[in-house]
PDB file of C-alpha atoms in Angstrom:
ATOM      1  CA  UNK A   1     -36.109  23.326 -38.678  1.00 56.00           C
ATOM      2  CA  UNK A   2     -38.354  20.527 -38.882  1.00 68.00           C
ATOM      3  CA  UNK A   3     -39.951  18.408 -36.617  1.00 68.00           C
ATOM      4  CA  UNK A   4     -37.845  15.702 -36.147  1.00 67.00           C
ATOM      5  CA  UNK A   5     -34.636  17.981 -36.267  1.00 69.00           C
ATOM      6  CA  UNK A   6     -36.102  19.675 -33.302  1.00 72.00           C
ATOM      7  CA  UNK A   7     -36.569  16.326 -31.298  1.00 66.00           C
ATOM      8  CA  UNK A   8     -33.215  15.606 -31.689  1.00 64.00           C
ATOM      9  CA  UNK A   9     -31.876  18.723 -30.443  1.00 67.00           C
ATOM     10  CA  UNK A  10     -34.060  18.232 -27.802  1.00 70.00           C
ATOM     11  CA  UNK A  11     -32.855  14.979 -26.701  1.00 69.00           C
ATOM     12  CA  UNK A  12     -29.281  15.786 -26.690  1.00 68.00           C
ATOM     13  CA  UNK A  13     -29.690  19.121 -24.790  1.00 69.00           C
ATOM     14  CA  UNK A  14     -31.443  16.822 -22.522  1.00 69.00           C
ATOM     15  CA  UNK A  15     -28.509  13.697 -22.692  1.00 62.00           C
ATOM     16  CA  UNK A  16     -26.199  16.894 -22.136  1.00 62.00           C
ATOM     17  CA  UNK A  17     -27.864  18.444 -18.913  1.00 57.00           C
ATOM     18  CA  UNK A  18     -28.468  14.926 -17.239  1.00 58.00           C
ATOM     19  CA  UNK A  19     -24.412  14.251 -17.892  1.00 57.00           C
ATOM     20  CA  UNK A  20     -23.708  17.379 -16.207  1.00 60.00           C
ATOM     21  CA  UNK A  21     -26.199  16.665 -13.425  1.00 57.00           C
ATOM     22  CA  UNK A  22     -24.435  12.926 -12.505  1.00 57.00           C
ATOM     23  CA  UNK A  23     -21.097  14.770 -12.988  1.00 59.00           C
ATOM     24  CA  UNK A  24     -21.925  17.337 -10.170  1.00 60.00           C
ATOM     25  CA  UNK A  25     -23.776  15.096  -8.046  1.00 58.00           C
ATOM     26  CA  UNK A  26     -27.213  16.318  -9.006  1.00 50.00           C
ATOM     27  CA  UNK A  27     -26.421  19.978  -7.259  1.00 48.00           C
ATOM     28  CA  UNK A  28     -27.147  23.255  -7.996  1.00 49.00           C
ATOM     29  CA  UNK A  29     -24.772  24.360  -5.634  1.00 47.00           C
ATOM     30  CA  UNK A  30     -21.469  25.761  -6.636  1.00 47.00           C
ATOM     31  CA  UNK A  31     -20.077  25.017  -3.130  1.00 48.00           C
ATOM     32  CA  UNK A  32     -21.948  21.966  -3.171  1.00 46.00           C
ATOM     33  CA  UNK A  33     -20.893  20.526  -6.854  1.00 45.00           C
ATOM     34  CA  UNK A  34     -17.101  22.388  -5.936  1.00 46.00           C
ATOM     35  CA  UNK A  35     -17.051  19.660  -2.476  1.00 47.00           C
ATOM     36  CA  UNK A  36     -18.471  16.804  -4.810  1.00 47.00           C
ATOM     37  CA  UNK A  37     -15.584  17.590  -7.171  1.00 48.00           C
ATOM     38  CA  UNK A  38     -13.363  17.451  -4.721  1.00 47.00           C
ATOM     39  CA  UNK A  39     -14.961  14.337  -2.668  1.00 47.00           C
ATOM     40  CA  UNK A  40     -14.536  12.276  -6.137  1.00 45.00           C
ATOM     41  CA  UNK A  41     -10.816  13.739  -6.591  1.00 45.00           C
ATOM     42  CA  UNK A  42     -10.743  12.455  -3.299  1.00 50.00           C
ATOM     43  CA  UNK A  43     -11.634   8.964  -3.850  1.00 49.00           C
ATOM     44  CA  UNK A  44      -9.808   8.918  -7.300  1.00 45.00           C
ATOM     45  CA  UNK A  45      -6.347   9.319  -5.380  1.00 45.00           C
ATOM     46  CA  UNK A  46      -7.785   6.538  -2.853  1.00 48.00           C
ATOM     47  CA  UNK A  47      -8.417   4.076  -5.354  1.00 47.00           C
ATOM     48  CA  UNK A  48      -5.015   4.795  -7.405  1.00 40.00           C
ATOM     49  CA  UNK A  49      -3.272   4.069  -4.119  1.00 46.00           C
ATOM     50  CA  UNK A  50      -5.219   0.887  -3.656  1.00 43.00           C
ATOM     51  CA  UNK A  51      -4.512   0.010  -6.920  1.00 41.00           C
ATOM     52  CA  UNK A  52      -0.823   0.326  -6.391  1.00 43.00           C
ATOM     53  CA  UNK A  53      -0.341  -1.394  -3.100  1.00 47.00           C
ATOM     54  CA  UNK A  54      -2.071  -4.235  -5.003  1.00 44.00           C
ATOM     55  CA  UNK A  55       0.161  -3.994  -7.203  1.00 41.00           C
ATOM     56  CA  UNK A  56       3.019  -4.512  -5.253  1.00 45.00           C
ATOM     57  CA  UNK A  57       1.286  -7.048  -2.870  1.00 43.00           C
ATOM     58  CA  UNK A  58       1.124  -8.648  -6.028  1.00 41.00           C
ATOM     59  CA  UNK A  59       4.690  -7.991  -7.350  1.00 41.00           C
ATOM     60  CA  UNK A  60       5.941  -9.620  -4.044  1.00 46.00           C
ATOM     61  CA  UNK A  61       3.940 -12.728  -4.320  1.00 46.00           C
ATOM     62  CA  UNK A  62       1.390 -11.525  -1.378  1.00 48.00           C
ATOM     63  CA  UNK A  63      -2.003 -13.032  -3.444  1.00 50.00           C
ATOM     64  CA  UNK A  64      -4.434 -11.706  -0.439  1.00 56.00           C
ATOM     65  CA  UNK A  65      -5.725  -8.202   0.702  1.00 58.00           C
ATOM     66  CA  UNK A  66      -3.949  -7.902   3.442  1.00 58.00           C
ATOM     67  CA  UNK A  67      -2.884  -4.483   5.200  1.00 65.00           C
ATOM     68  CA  UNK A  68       0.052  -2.759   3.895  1.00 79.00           C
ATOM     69  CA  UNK A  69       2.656  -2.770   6.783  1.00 84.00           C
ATOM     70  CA  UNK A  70       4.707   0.383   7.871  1.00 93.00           C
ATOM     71  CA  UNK A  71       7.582   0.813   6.387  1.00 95.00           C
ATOM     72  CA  UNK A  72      10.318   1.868   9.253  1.00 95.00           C
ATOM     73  CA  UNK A  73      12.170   4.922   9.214  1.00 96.00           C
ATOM     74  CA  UNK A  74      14.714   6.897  11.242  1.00 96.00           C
ATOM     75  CA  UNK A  75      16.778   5.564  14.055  1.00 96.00           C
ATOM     76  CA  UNK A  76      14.846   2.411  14.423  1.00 96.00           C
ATOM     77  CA  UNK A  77      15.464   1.537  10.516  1.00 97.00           C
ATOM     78  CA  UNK A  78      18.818   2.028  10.744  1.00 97.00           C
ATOM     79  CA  UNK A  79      18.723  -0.312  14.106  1.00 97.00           C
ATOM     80  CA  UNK A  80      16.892  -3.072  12.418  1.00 97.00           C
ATOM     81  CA  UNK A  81      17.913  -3.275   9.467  1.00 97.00           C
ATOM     82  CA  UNK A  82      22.084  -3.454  11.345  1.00 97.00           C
ATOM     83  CA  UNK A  83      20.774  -5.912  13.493  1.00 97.00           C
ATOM     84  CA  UNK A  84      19.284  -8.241  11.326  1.00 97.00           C
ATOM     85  CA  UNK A  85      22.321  -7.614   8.631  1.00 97.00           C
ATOM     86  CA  UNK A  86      24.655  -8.891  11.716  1.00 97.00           C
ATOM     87  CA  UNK A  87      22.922 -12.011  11.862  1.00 96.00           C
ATOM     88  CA  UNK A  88      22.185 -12.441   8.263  1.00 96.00           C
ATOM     89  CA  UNK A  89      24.810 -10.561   5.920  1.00 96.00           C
ATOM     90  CA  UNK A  90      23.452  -9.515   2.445  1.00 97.00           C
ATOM     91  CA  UNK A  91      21.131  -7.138   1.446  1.00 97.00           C
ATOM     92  CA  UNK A  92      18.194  -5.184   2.707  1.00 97.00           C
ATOM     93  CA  UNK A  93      14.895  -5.933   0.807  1.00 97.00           C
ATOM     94  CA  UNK A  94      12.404  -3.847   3.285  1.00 96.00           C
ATOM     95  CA  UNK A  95      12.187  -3.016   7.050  1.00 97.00           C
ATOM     96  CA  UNK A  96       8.661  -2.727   8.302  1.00 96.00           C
ATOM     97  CA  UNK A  97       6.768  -3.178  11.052  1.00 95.00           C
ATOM     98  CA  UNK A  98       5.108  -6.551  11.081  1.00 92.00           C
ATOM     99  CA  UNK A  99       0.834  -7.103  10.961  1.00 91.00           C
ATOM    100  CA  UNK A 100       1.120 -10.591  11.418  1.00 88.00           C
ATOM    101  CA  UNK A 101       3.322 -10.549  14.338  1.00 88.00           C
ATOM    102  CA  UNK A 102       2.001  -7.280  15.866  1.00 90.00           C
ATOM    103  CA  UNK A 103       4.787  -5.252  17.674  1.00 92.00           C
ATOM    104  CA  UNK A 104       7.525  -6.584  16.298  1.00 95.00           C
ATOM    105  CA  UNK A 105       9.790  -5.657  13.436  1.00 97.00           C
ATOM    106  CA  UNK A 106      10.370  -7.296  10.183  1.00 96.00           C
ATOM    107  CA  UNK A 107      13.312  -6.932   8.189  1.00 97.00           C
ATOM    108  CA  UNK A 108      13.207  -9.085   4.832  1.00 97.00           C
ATOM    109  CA  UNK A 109      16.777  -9.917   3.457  1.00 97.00           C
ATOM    110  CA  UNK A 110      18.629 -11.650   0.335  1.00 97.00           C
ATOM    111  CA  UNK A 111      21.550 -13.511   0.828  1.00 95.00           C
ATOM    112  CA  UNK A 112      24.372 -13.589  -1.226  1.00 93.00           C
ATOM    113  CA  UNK A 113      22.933 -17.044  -2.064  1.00 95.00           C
ATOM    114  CA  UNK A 114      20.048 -15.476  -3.876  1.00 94.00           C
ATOM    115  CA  UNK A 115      17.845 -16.986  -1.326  1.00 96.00           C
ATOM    116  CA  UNK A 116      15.616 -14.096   1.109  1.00 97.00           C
ATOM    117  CA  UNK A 117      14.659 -14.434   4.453  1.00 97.00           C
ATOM    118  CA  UNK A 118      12.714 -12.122   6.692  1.00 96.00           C
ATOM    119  CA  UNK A 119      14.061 -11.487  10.641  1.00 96.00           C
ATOM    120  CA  UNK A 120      11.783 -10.350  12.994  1.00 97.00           C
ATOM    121  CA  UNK A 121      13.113  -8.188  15.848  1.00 97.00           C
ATOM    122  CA  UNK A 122      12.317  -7.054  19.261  1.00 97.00           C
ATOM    123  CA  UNK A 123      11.590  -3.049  18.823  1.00 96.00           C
ATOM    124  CA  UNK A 124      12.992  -2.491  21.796  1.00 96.00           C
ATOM    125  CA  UNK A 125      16.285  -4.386  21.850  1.00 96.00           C
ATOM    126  CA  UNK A 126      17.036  -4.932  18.144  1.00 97.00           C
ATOM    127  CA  UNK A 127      17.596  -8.614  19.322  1.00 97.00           C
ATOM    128  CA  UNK A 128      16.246 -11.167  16.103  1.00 96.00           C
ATOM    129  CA  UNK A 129      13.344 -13.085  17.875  1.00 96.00           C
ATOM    130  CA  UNK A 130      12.805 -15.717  15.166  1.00 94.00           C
ATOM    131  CA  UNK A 131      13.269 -16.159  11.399  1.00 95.00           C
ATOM    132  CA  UNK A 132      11.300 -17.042   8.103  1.00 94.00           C
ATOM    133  CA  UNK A 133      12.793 -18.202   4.660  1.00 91.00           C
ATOM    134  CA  UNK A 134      11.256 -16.686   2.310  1.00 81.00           C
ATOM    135  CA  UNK A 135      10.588 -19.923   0.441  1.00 76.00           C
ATOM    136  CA  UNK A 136       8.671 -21.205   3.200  1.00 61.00           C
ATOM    137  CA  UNK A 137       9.907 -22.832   5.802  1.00 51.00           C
ATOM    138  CA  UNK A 138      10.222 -21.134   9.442  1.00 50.00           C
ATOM    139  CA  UNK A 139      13.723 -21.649  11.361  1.00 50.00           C
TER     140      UNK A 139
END
């Protein structure tokens, strides 16, 4: 081999080891590069997840990072989501419980009209405390 054949090698053995390196977090550690691997896998899933609730914040017309709400389940889904149909029949959208109005319940609906509104309950007596059209205006 000449000279210049051997530099090259060189350089991409080296490109190759410094790849690996940054890959494993610099470590020579099995159990250290094994918990980087896994701390990265880690923060992969985190991000996809992010990525998806932004998604749908953005799918619902929600343009700003705001906290993804609980979504109800159980008994007390079953209770909102009855007592807001009783006061506004059509269908259920979501059931959550609400960040902007902390400790109360939302349940967003549409109307056989096509139009949506979200009702926001009492958790404790199912009782609709006040409404929102969807398109803006409060009730």
């Amino acid at each position: 081999m000449n000279a210049s054949k051997r530099a090259l090698a060189a350089a991409v053995s080296t490109a190759a080891l410094l790849v690996g390196l940054v890959a494993c977090g610099g470590s020579d550690s099995s159990d250290s590069a094994s918990s980087s691997n896994s701390a990265a896998a880690d923060q992969a899933a985190g991000d996809t997840q992010a990525a998806e609730g932004g998604a749908q914040a953005e799918a619902e017309g929600d343009g700003g990072g705001d906290p993804v709400e609980t979504p109800l389940t159980g008994e007390a889904k079953q209770k909102a989501e009855e007592a807001a149909l009783a006061a506004f029949p059509g269908t259920v959208i979501k059931s959550e419980e609400d960040r902007e109005n902390p400790g109360m319940y939302a349940v967003e609906i549409k109307k056989a009209d096509g139009s949506e509104v979200e009702v926001y309950l009492d958790p404790k007596t199912y009782k609709v405390v006040k409404t929102k059209d969807e398109a803006g205006d409060d009730d």
